[in-house]
Coordinates of C-alpha atoms (C1' of nucleotides) in Angstrom, one line a residue:
Chain Y
M285 CA -17.8 -13.3 34.4
V286 CA -17.1 -16.2 32.3
S287 CA -19.3 -18.4 34.2
K288 CA -22.3 -16.2 33.3
R289 CA -22.9 -17.7 29.7
L290 CA -26.6 -18.4 29.5
M291 CA -26.3 -20.0 26.2
P292 CA -25.2 -23.7 25.9
Q293 CA -21.9 -23.4 24.4
M294 CA -21.9 -24.8 20.8
P295 CA -19.2 -26.6 19.4
M296 CA -18.3 -24.6 16.2
S297 CA -15.8 -21.7 15.4
A298 CA -16.2 -18.5 13.9
D299 CA -14.8 -19.6 10.7
T300 CA -17.3 -22.6 10.0
P301 CA -20.9 -21.1 10.5
P302 CA -23.7 -23.6 10.5
A303 CA -25.4 -23.8 6.9
R304 CA -28.7 -24.9 6.5
S305 CA -30.3 -26.1 3.3
D306 CA -33.2 -23.9 2.2
A307 CA -34.6 -24.2 -1.3
R308 CA -32.6 -21.2 -2.7
P309 CA -29.7 -19.8 -1.3
V310 CA -30.3 -16.5 0.5
V311 CA -28.7 -13.2 -0.7
T312 CA -28.8 -10.3 1.7
R313 CA -27.3 -6.9 1.4
F314 CA -26.4 -3.7 3.1
A315 CA -27.0 -0.7 1.2
P316 CA -26.0 2.6 2.7
S317 CA -25.9 6.0 1.3
P318 CA -22.3 7.4 1.7
T319 CA -23.4 10.7 3.2
G320 CA -21.6 10.4 6.3
Y321 CA -20.2 7.9 8.9
L322 CA -21.6 4.5 9.7
H323 CA -24.6 5.2 11.7
I324 CA -24.9 2.6 15.0
G325 CA -28.2 2.0 13.3
G326 CA -27.1 1.1 10.0
G327 CA -24.2 -1.0 11.5
R328 CA -27.1 -3.1 13.2
T329 CA -29.0 -3.3 9.8
A330 CA -26.0 -4.6 8.1
L331 CA -25.2 -6.9 11.1
F332 CA -28.7 -8.5 10.7
N333 CA -28.4 -8.9 7.0
W334 CA -25.0 -10.6 7.5
L335 CA -26.1 -13.0 10.3
Y336 CA -29.0 -13.9 8.3
A337 CA -27.2 -14.7 5.3
R338 CA -24.0 -16.1 7.1
G339 CA -26.4 -18.3 9.2
R340 CA -27.7 -20.1 6.0
G341 CA -24.6 -20.4 4.2
G342 CA -26.0 -17.6 1.7
R343 CA -24.1 -14.4 0.7
F344 CA -24.1 -10.8 2.0
L345 CA -23.4 -8.1 -0.2
L346 CA -22.6 -4.5 0.0
R347 CA -23.9 -1.8 -2.2
I348 CA -23.1 1.6 -1.9
E349 CA -26.3 4.1 -2.8
D350 CA -24.4 6.7 -4.3
T351 CA -26.6 8.2 -6.7
D352 CA -27.1 11.3 -5.4
R353 CA -24.2 13.1 -6.7
E354 CA -24.5 16.0 -4.6
R355 CA -24.4 14.7 -1.3
S356 CA -21.9 11.4 -1.9
T357 CA -18.5 11.4 -1.0
P358 CA -15.8 9.3 -1.5
E359 CA -14.6 9.9 2.6
A360 CA -18.3 8.7 3.5
T361 CA -17.6 5.5 1.5
A362 CA -14.4 4.9 3.1
A363 CA -15.6 5.6 6.5
I364 CA -18.5 2.9 6.0
L365 CA -16.3 0.5 4.9
R366 CA -13.9 1.0 8.1
G367 CA -17.0 0.8 10.2
L368 CA -18.0 -2.4 9.0
T369 CA -14.7 -3.9 9.0
W370 CA -14.1 -2.9 12.4
L371 CA -17.4 -4.6 13.4
G372 CA -16.2 -8.1 11.7
L373 CA -18.9 -7.9 9.1
D374 CA -17.3 -9.2 5.8
W375 CA -19.2 -8.9 2.8
D376 CA -19.0 -11.3 -0.3
G377 CA -17.8 -10.1 -3.6
E378 CA -17.0 -6.4 -4.7
V379 CA -18.5 -3.3 -3.4
V380 CA -21.2 -2.4 -5.7
S381 CA -21.6 1.2 -6.8
Q382 CA -25.0 2.2 -7.7
F383 CA -24.0 5.3 -9.4
E384 CA -21.9 3.2 -12.0
R385 CA -25.0 1.2 -12.8
R386 CA -26.9 4.1 -13.8
D387 CA -27.0 2.8 -17.7
R388 CA -28.3 -0.3 -16.4
H389 CA -31.1 1.8 -14.6
A390 CA -32.1 4.0 -17.6
E391 CA -32.2 0.9 -19.5
V392 CA -35.0 -0.7 -17.3
A393 CA -36.5 2.6 -17.3
H394 CA -37.0 2.6 -21.0
Q395 CA -38.1 -1.1 -20.7
M396 CA -40.8 0.2 -18.7
L397 CA -41.7 2.8 -21.4
A398 CA -41.7 -0.1 -24.0
R399 CA -44.0 -2.1 -21.8
G400 CA -46.2 0.4 -21.2
T401 CA -45.8 0.6 -17.3
A402 CA -44.3 3.8 -17.3
Y403 CA -44.7 7.3 -19.5
K404 CA -42.8 10.3 -20.3
C405 CA -43.9 13.2 -18.1
Y406 CA -42.9 17.0 -19.5
S407 CA -44.3 18.6 -16.3
T408 CA -41.6 21.0 -15.0
Q409 CA -40.4 20.8 -11.6
E410 CA -41.8 24.5 -11.2
E411 CA -45.2 23.4 -12.0
I412 CA -45.2 20.5 -9.8
A413 CA -43.9 22.7 -7.0
A414 CA -46.7 25.4 -7.8
F415 CA -49.1 22.6 -7.8
R416 CA -47.9 21.3 -4.2
T417 CA -48.0 24.9 -2.5
A418 CA -51.4 25.5 -3.8
E419 CA -52.9 22.1 -2.6
E420 CA -51.4 22.3 1.0
A421 CA -52.5 26.1 1.0
A422 CA -55.7 24.8 0.3
G423 CA -55.6 22.3 3.0
R424 CA -55.3 19.1 0.6
Y425 CA -53.1 16.1 0.5
P426 CA -50.9 16.8 -2.5
V427 CA -50.7 13.8 -4.8
F428 CA -49.3 15.0 -8.0
L429 CA -51.2 13.3 -10.8
S430 CA -49.2 13.9 -14.0
P431 CA -51.5 15.3 -17.1
W432 CA -49.1 13.3 -19.3
R433 CA -50.0 9.7 -18.0
D434 CA -52.4 9.1 -20.8
A435 CA -51.3 11.8 -23.4
D436 CA -51.1 11.0 -27.0
P437 CA -47.4 10.7 -27.9
S438 CA -48.1 12.9 -31.1
T439 CA -48.8 16.0 -28.3
H440 CA -45.3 15.2 -26.8
P441 CA -43.3 18.5 -27.0
D442 CA -39.5 18.6 -28.0
A443 CA -38.5 19.1 -24.4
P444 CA -36.6 17.4 -21.5
F445 CA -39.2 14.7 -19.7
S446 CA -38.9 12.5 -16.6
I447 CA -40.2 8.8 -17.0
R448 CA -42.8 8.3 -14.2
M449 CA -43.9 5.0 -13.4
K450 CA -47.8 4.3 -14.3
A451 CA -49.0 3.1 -10.9
P452 CA -52.4 1.6 -10.3
R453 CA -54.9 4.5 -9.2
S454 CA -56.8 1.8 -7.5
G455 CA -56.9 -1.2 -5.4
E456 CA -54.3 -1.8 -2.9
T457 CA -50.8 -2.9 -2.6
V458 CA -50.1 -5.6 0.0
I459 CA -46.8 -6.0 1.7
E460 CA -46.0 -9.2 3.4
D461 CA -43.4 -8.3 5.7
R462 CA -41.5 -10.9 8.0
V463 CA -41.2 -8.2 10.7
Q464 CA -44.3 -6.2 10.2
G465 CA -46.7 -8.6 9.2
R466 CA -49.4 -7.6 6.3
V467 CA -49.1 -4.0 5.5
V468 CA -51.8 -3.0 3.1
I469 CA -51.4 0.4 1.3
R470 CA -54.3 2.0 -0.8
N471 CA -53.0 2.5 -4.2
E472 CA -54.7 5.9 -4.3
T473 CA -52.4 7.4 -1.8
L474 CA -49.4 6.8 -4.0
D475 CA -48.3 9.0 -7.1
D476 CA -46.6 8.2 -10.3
M477 CA -43.3 8.2 -8.8
I478 CA -40.3 9.4 -11.1
V479 CA -38.0 6.7 -12.0
L480 CA -35.8 8.5 -14.5
R481 CA -35.3 12.3 -14.2
S482 CA -35.2 14.6 -16.8
D483 CA -31.4 14.6 -16.9
G484 CA -31.1 10.7 -17.5
T485 CA -30.2 9.8 -14.2
P486 CA -32.3 7.1 -12.2
T487 CA -34.0 7.8 -8.8
Y488 CA -33.4 5.8 -5.7
M489 CA -36.7 3.9 -6.2
L490 CA -35.9 2.3 -9.4
A491 CA -32.2 1.8 -8.6
V492 CA -32.6 -0.3 -5.5
V493 CA -35.2 -2.5 -7.3
V494 CA -33.0 -2.9 -10.3
D495 CA -29.9 -3.5 -8.1
D496 CA -31.6 -6.0 -5.9
H497 CA -33.0 -7.9 -8.6
D498 CA -29.6 -7.9 -10.8
M499 CA -27.8 -8.9 -7.6
G500 CA -30.0 -11.8 -6.8
V501 CA -31.2 -10.5 -3.6
T502 CA -33.5 -12.6 -2.1
H503 CA -34.2 -11.0 1.2
V504 CA -34.4 -7.1 2.0
I505 CA -33.4 -6.5 5.6
R506 CA -33.6 -2.8 6.3
G507 CA -34.8 0.0 8.5
D508 CA -38.4 0.4 8.7
D509 CA -38.4 4.1 7.3
H510 CA -38.3 2.3 3.9
L511 CA -41.7 0.3 4.7
N512 CA -43.9 2.7 2.7
N513 CA -41.3 2.9 0.0
A514 CA -41.5 -1.1 -0.1
A515 CA -45.0 -0.5 -2.0
R516 CA -43.9 1.6 -4.7
Q517 CA -40.9 -0.4 -5.0
Q518 CA -43.3 -3.6 -5.6
M519 CA -44.9 -1.8 -8.3
V520 CA -41.7 -1.5 -10.1
Y521 CA -41.0 -5.4 -9.4
D522 CA -44.7 -6.1 -11.0
A523 CA -44.0 -3.9 -13.6
M524 CA -40.9 -5.7 -14.7
G525 CA -42.6 -9.0 -13.9
W526 CA -39.7 -9.8 -11.5
E527 CA -40.0 -11.9 -8.2
I528 CA -40.6 -9.6 -5.2
P529 CA -37.9 -10.4 -2.4
V530 CA -38.5 -11.4 1.2
W531 CA -39.3 -8.1 3.0
A532 CA -38.1 -7.3 6.4
H533 CA -38.4 -3.9 7.8
I534 CA -36.8 -3.3 11.0
P535 CA -37.4 -0.4 13.7
L536 CA -34.8 2.0 14.2
I537 CA -32.6 2.5 17.1
H538 CA -33.7 5.0 19.7
G539 CA -31.6 7.1 22.3
P540 CA -32.1 6.4 25.9
D541 CA -35.1 9.3 25.9
G542 CA -36.9 7.3 23.2
K543 CA -36.6 9.8 20.7
K544 CA -35.0 8.9 17.2
L545 CA -30.9 8.6 18.2
S546 CA -29.2 12.0 17.2
K547 CA -26.0 13.5 17.7
R548 CA -27.1 15.0 20.9
H549 CA -27.7 11.5 22.7
G550 CA -23.8 11.1 22.2
A551 CA -22.3 8.5 19.9
T552 CA -24.3 7.7 16.7
G553 CA -21.3 6.4 14.7
V554 CA -19.9 3.1 14.7
E555 CA -16.5 4.4 14.8
E556 CA -17.0 6.5 17.6
Y557 CA -17.8 3.1 19.6
Q558 CA -14.4 1.8 18.3
A559 CA -12.7 4.8 19.6
M560 CA -14.5 4.3 23.1
G561 CA -12.6 0.9 23.2
Y562 CA -15.7 -1.5 23.2
P563 CA -14.5 -4.8 21.7
A564 CA -16.2 -5.8 18.2
A565 CA -17.3 -8.9 19.6
G566 CA -19.4 -7.4 22.5
M567 CA -20.6 -4.7 20.2
R568 CA -22.1 -7.4 17.8
N569 CA -23.8 -9.4 20.6
Y570 CA -25.4 -6.2 22.0
L571 CA -26.7 -4.9 18.8
T572 CA -27.8 -8.4 18.1
R573 CA -29.8 -8.3 21.1
L574 CA -30.9 -4.7 20.9
G575 CA -34.6 -5.4 19.2
W576 CA -34.0 -9.3 18.8
A577 CA -34.3 -12.1 21.0
K578 CA -34.4 -15.9 21.0
G579 CA -35.8 -16.8 24.5
D580 CA -33.4 -16.1 27.1
A581 CA -30.3 -15.9 25.2
E582 CA -28.1 -13.0 26.4
I583 CA -24.4 -13.9 25.7
F584 CA -23.2 -15.6 22.6
T585 CA -20.8 -15.7 20.0
S586 CA -21.1 -14.7 16.4
A587 CA -21.1 -18.2 15.4
E588 CA -24.1 -19.0 17.9
A589 CA -25.9 -16.0 16.5
M590 CA -25.7 -17.0 13.1
Q591 CA -27.2 -20.1 14.2
M592 CA -29.9 -18.8 16.2
F593 CA -30.7 -15.6 14.1
D594 CA -34.0 -15.5 12.3
L595 CA -36.3 -12.6 11.4
D596 CA -39.2 -13.9 13.4
G597 CA -37.1 -13.0 16.7
I598 CA -37.2 -9.2 15.8
G599 CA -39.3 -7.1 17.4
R600 CA -41.8 -4.4 16.1
A601 CA -40.8 -1.6 18.5
P602 CA -37.9 0.8 18.3
A603 CA -35.2 -0.3 20.9
R604 CA -33.3 2.1 22.9
L605 CA -29.6 2.3 23.2
D606 CA -28.4 1.3 27.1
F607 CA -24.7 2.0 27.5
K608 CA -24.8 -0.1 30.8
K609 CA -25.9 -3.1 28.9
L610 CA -23.5 -2.6 26.2
E611 CA -20.9 -2.6 28.7
N612 CA -21.8 -5.7 30.5
T613 CA -21.8 -7.4 27.5
C614 CA -18.4 -6.5 26.2
G615 CA -17.2 -7.5 29.7
H616 CA -18.3 -10.9 29.0
H617 CA -16.7 -10.7 25.8
M618 CA -13.6 -9.6 27.0
A619 CA -13.6 -12.4 29.2
M620 CA -14.4 -15.0 26.5
A621 CA -11.8 -13.7 24.3
D622 CA -9.1 -15.6 22.6
D623 CA -5.7 -14.1 24.3
A624 CA -4.0 -13.6 21.1
A625 CA -6.9 -12.5 19.2
L626 CA -7.6 -9.9 22.1
L627 CA -4.0 -8.7 22.2
H628 CA -4.2 -8.0 18.6
E629 CA -7.7 -5.8 19.0
L630 CA -5.8 -4.3 21.8
I631 CA -3.1 -3.1 19.7
A632 CA -5.3 -1.9 17.3
Y633 CA -7.3 0.2 19.6
M634 CA -4.3 1.6 20.9
A635 CA -3.1 2.8 17.5
A636 CA -6.7 3.9 16.6
S637 CA -6.8 6.1 19.7
G638 CA -3.3 7.6 19.2
R639 CA -1.8 6.1 22.1
T640 CA 2.0 4.9 22.5
P641 CA 2.3 1.8 21.1
L642 CA 3.8 -1.3 23.4
T643 CA 7.2 -1.9 23.4
P644 CA 8.4 -5.6 22.6
A645 CA 9.1 -5.9 26.4
Q646 CA 5.6 -4.4 27.4
S647 CA 4.3 -6.8 24.7
V648 CA 5.7 -9.6 26.2
L649 CA 4.3 -8.6 30.1
M650 CA 1.0 -7.9 28.4
Q651 CA 0.6 -11.4 27.0
K652 CA 1.4 -12.7 30.5
A653 CA -1.0 -10.4 32.1
L654 CA -3.8 -10.9 29.5
P655 CA -5.4 -14.1 31.4
F656 CA -6.4 -12.2 34.1
L657 CA -6.7 -8.6 32.9
K658 CA -9.4 -9.5 30.4
K659 CA -11.5 -11.2 33.2
S660 CA -11.8 -7.7 34.9
A661 CA -12.4 -5.2 31.9
K662 CA -15.3 -4.0 30.2
T663 CA -13.7 -1.7 27.7
F664 CA -10.0 -1.2 26.4
P665 CA -9.5 1.8 28.4
E666 CA -10.5 0.1 31.4
F667 CA -8.2 -2.7 30.3
L668 CA -5.4 -0.2 29.7
E669 CA -6.1 1.4 33.1
K670 CA -5.8 -2.1 34.9
A671 CA -2.4 -2.7 33.0
S672 CA -0.8 0.4 33.9
F673 CA 1.6 -1.7 36.2
I674 CA 3.2 -2.9 33.0
M675 CA 3.3 0.5 31.4
V676 CA 5.2 2.4 33.8
S677 CA 8.8 2.3 34.4
R678 CA 10.9 3.0 37.4
P679 CA 11.0 4.8 39.6
I680 CA 7.5 4.8 40.0
R681 CA 5.3 7.9 41.1
A682 CA 2.8 6.6 43.2
D683 CA -0.5 9.0 42.9
E684 CA -1.7 10.7 45.9
Q685 CA -4.1 8.2 46.9
S686 CA -1.7 5.5 47.0
A687 CA 1.2 7.3 48.5
A688 CA -0.9 7.9 51.6
S689 CA -0.5 4.0 52.0
L690 CA 3.4 4.2 52.0
D691 CA 3.9 5.5 55.4
T692 CA 6.9 4.8 57.6
V693 CA 5.6 1.8 59.0
S694 CA 4.7 0.3 55.7
R695 CA 8.1 1.4 54.0
G696 CA 9.9 -0.7 57.0
I697 CA 7.6 -3.5 56.2
L698 CA 8.5 -3.4 52.6
K699 CA 12.2 -2.9 53.3
S700 CA 12.3 -6.1 55.4
L701 CA 10.2 -7.9 52.6
T702 CA 12.6 -7.4 49.8
P703 CA 15.6 -9.8 51.2
R704 CA 12.9 -12.6 51.5
L705 CA 11.6 -11.9 48.0
Q706 CA 14.9 -11.8 46.5
S707 CA 15.6 -15.6 47.8
A708 CA 12.0 -16.9 47.1
S709 CA 11.2 -19.2 44.2
W710 CA 8.7 -17.0 42.0
T711 CA 5.4 -18.7 42.2
K712 CA 2.2 -18.0 43.8
E713 CA 2.6 -20.6 45.9
A714 CA 5.8 -19.4 47.3
L715 CA 5.0 -16.1 47.7
E716 CA 1.8 -16.1 49.6
P717 CA 3.2 -17.6 52.9
I718 CA 6.0 -14.9 52.7
L719 CA 3.5 -11.9 52.2
T720 CA 0.8 -13.4 54.9
Q721 CA 3.5 -14.0 57.3
A722 CA 5.2 -10.6 57.0
A723 CA 1.7 -9.2 57.7
A724 CA 1.3 -11.4 60.6
E725 CA 4.6 -10.3 62.1
N726 CA 3.3 -6.7 61.8
G727 CA -0.1 -7.5 63.3
L728 CA -1.6 -6.8 60.1
G729 CA -4.1 -8.1 58.1
F730 CA -2.9 -9.1 54.5
G731 CA -5.1 -6.1 53.2
K732 CA -3.2 -3.5 55.1
L733 CA -0.1 -5.0 53.4
A734 CA -1.7 -5.1 50.1
A735 CA -2.0 -1.4 50.1
P736 CA 1.5 -0.4 50.2
L737 CA 2.3 -3.2 47.9
R738 CA 0.0 -1.6 45.2
A739 CA 1.4 1.3 45.5
A740 CA 5.2 0.3 45.3
I741 CA 4.1 -2.0 42.5
A742 CA 2.0 0.1 40.5
G743 CA 1.7 3.6 41.9
K744 CA -2.0 3.1 42.5
S745 CA -4.4 1.9 45.0
V746 CA -6.6 0.3 42.4
T747 CA -5.0 -2.7 40.4
P748 CA -5.1 -6.2 39.6
S749 CA -4.1 -8.6 42.5
V750 CA -0.7 -8.1 43.7
Y751 CA 0.4 -11.8 43.3
D752 CA -0.6 -11.5 39.5
M753 CA 1.2 -8.1 39.1
M754 CA 4.4 -9.6 41.0
L755 CA 4.3 -12.9 38.6
V756 CA 3.9 -10.6 35.6
I757 CA 6.7 -8.1 36.3
G758 CA 9.0 -10.8 37.6
Q759 CA 11.2 -11.2 40.8
D760 CA 14.3 -8.7 39.7
E761 CA 11.5 -5.9 39.0
T762 CA 9.3 -6.3 41.8
V763 CA 12.3 -6.4 44.6
A764 CA 13.3 -3.1 42.7
R765 CA 10.3 -1.3 42.8
L766 CA 9.8 -2.2 46.7
K767 CA 13.6 -1.2 47.1
D768 CA 12.4 2.3 45.3
A769 CA 9.4 2.5 47.5
S770 CA 11.0 1.9 50.7
D771 CA 14.1 4.1 50.3
Chain N
rG259 C1' -53.4 17.5 7.6
rG260 C1' -53.2 12.1 5.0
rC261 C1' -51.2 7.3 5.0
rC262 C1' -48.5 3.3 7.6
rC263 C1' -45.9 1.2 12.2
rG264 C1' -45.5 0.9 17.3
rU265 C1' -46.5 0.7 23.0
rU266 C1' -44.8 -5.8 28.9
rC267 C1' -40.4 -4.0 34.9
rG268 C1' -36.1 2.2 34.2
rU269 C1' -33.8 -0.4 29.8
rC270 C1' -33.3 -5.1 26.3
rU271 C1' -36.8 -8.8 26.3
rA272 C1' -39.9 -14.0 27.0
rU273 C1' -45.0 -15.2 26.6
rC274 C1' -47.7 -16.9 20.7
rG275 C1' -56.2 -17.2 25.1
rG276 C1' -55.4 -20.4 31.0
rU277 C1' -48.1 -18.7 33.8
rU278 C1' -47.2 -16.9 41.2
rA279 C1' -46.4 -12.5 33.8
rG280 C1' -39.9 -15.4 33.2
rG281 C1' -34.6 -13.8 32.0
rA282 C1' -31.0 -10.2 31.4
rC283 C1' -28.9 -5.1 32.3
rA284 C1' -29.2 -1.1 35.7
rC285 C1' -30.8 -0.4 41.1
rC286 C1' -31.2 -1.8 46.6
rA287 C1' -29.7 -4.8 50.7
rG288 C1' -26.8 -8.9 52.4
rG289 C1' -22.1 -12.1 51.7
rU290 C1' -17.0 -13.2 50.1
rU291 C1' -12.8 -10.5 49.4
rU292 C1' -6.4 -8.0 48.6
rU293 C1' -8.1 -2.3 46.2
rC294 C1' -11.7 -2.0 41.5
rA295 C1' -14.2 -5.6 39.2
rA296 C1' -16.0 -10.1 39.2
rC297 C1' -18.7 -13.7 41.9
rC298 C1' -23.0 -15.7 45.5
rU299 C1' -27.7 -14.6 48.1
rG300 C1' -32.0 -11.9 48.5
rG301 C1' -35.3 -7.8 47.3
rG302 C1' -38.2 -3.9 44.9
rA303 C1' -39.9 -3.4 39.7
rA304 C1' -44.2 -4.2 33.9
rG305 C1' -48.9 -5.6 30.3
rA306 C1' -50.2 3.2 28.2
rG307 C1' -56.2 4.3 28.8
rG308 C1' -61.0 2.9 27.8
rG309 C1' -64.3 -0.2 25.5
rG310 C1' -65.3 -4.8 23.4
rU311 C1' -65.0 -10.4 21.8
rU312 C1' -64.5 -15.1 25.1
rC313 C1' -66.0 -19.5 30.4
rG314 C1' -61.2 -16.6 30.1
rA315 C1' -57.3 -11.7 27.9
rC316 C1' -50.7 -8.9 28.0
rU317 C1' -52.1 -12.2 24.0
rC318 C1' -58.1 -11.2 19.1
rC319 C1' -60.9 -6.3 17.3
rC320 C1' -62.3 -1.2 18.0
rC321 C1' -61.4 3.6 19.9
rU322 C1' -58.2 7.4 22.4
rA323 C1' -53.5 9.0 24.0
rC324 C1' -48.5 9.1 23.2
rG325 C1' -44.0 7.7 20.2
rG326 C1' -41.9 6.8 15.5
rG327 C1' -41.7 6.7 10.1
rC328 C1' -43.4 8.1 5.1
rU329 C1' -45.7 12.0 2.1
rG330 C1' -39.2 14.9 -3.2
rC331 C1' -36.7 14.8 -10.3
rC332 C1' -33.2 12.6 -1.4
rA333 C1' -31.5 8.0 -0.2

RNA sequence: GGCCCGUUCGUCUAUCGGUUAGGACACCAGGUUUUCAACCUGGGAAGAGGGGUUCGACUCCCCUACGGGCUGCCA
C-alpha cells in the first residue's frame, strides 16, 4: 500500500504549507446555516475553501448563517464545528455569527435606501401570495413587481414596510465564474428582492453580501445551488459600489445512483463518517479528489493538496460518492500515517464509538503493533479487528472457525513447541527456523502450522502474521497462550 | 412553466481540434503468500442521441433526451 503513491513526495510538513505570492491576500470562508449536522457536501465545500486559502498563504474564515431564527440551533452550530474540527479544517479568527451582525445589515439596507438603490415596499405578504397564486393559476411565471418601486414618498402609508432592492429591469447580469464560466442572467427574470424584512431583520441575500464584503472575502467558493443567487448578490455589490469577489460555484455531491445525496443513500453527515472509522486524512484526500483533479494525482497529503489545488481543476458535473474508493484512499493514508498521530486518532475513534479505552499495557502493545497493523487496515474498525490479539486476555477462547484447527495433532505440535520457544531468543530471525522446523518435523507446510498458532495466539483464523503477533505480545505471553491451547 | 448548470469506462477523472482516448477505484484472470489484506502481471470496460463548423471533432455551435439547481419577507 505504501508504495502506491502516485504523486512525487514533496518535502514539506503539514505545518508549513506553501505560500504563493498573489497580488492581494486570499480570503475564503465557509458559511453554513446551522439547521443540522455538517453535510458531507458542506464538508467538501469547506475543504475546498480551506485548501485554496491555505495553499496561498491566505485566510480561511468561518461564518454561521443563523439569520433564520426558526431553524437555527446552537446544537447544529456545535455539530458543524465538531465536524470541521474532525476533518482537520481549522479556521482563522473567531466564528462569526451572522445574526449578531443584523444591525450592520440593516444599516446597509438603509444606505441603499439613501442611495436610491432600494425602496420601501408596503405590499403585504398576503397580497404577494395572492398575486403568485393568481399568476400560477393563469399559467404565468410569477415575478412580483412591487407597486411601490417608484411611488412618491408622500403616498407612503404609516405601516410596516420591507426594503426591496431596486434591481435593473432590463439588460443582463454576467457572472464570471471560475468553475461555471461566463453565466448570463437576463435581469427581467429577477424580481426586486427583499433585503430587509418588515420586522427589520435582514434577508440572506443582503447578509451574505455585507458579511463577505466586511470580512474581506476575496473568493466565494460554494455550492452551485447558489449560482443563480450570485446574480442578485452581484446587484447588491453594484448598488453599494463594492468590489465583486471571485465566484466559484462547485457542483453538489450525488449519491451512488446519481441523485442528490440524501438520507436514503446512507451517511450524509461528516460525523457519520467519523463514526464509521475513516481516518480524517483519507477523508480529506478522497473529498479533494471528488470532483477535482490535477493530472493523475490520486494519493496526496493535505500539504501536497494545498500546493496543487486550484479552481480550474474543479469539474462542472456533480460527482457521485464511491465508498470503495473512499476505503482504498483511506487505506493508503492509514499506511502513510505517523505512528504517534495514528495512535492518537485511534484512541479518539475508540472514545467516539463508545469502546472500552485501551489499558496502559494494551497501549504499549498497540504502539509495537502499529507499524504493521496500519499497513493492512483501511478503517479503524478493521484496524481494531486485526489488533484483537492485543485486546484479548487469557484464557483465549478460539472462535468456531479457528477452533477447528486445534485438533489433537495440532495441539501436540504446539505442546512440543513451547519448550523450544521458551528458550529461544525473541527475534524473528531466531523464531523462524524453530517454527519451520517444527512444521517440517510433522510433515507439514508452514501454512498448516500457522492456523493452530493463530487460534492459540489470537483465537481467530484471520490475524496478522504469527511472527508479528508473537513479537508484540512477547515470549512469556506467547508461551502461556500456546500452553493454554495445547492442554 | 421559466431561467441557469451539467452529460468521457460501473465510479472519480485526464484530454484543453489531430492520442492505439491515459490514470485511479471497482471487477475478472493469473502469480506471490502464513489466513485476511497487501503486493506483482495481464484483461475487459467510455466520449448520451442527432445535426452542423472543420482537411480533421470527446474537444467549437445548434437541437433533443436525461440529470441537477434556482424561481420565498429560507439559507
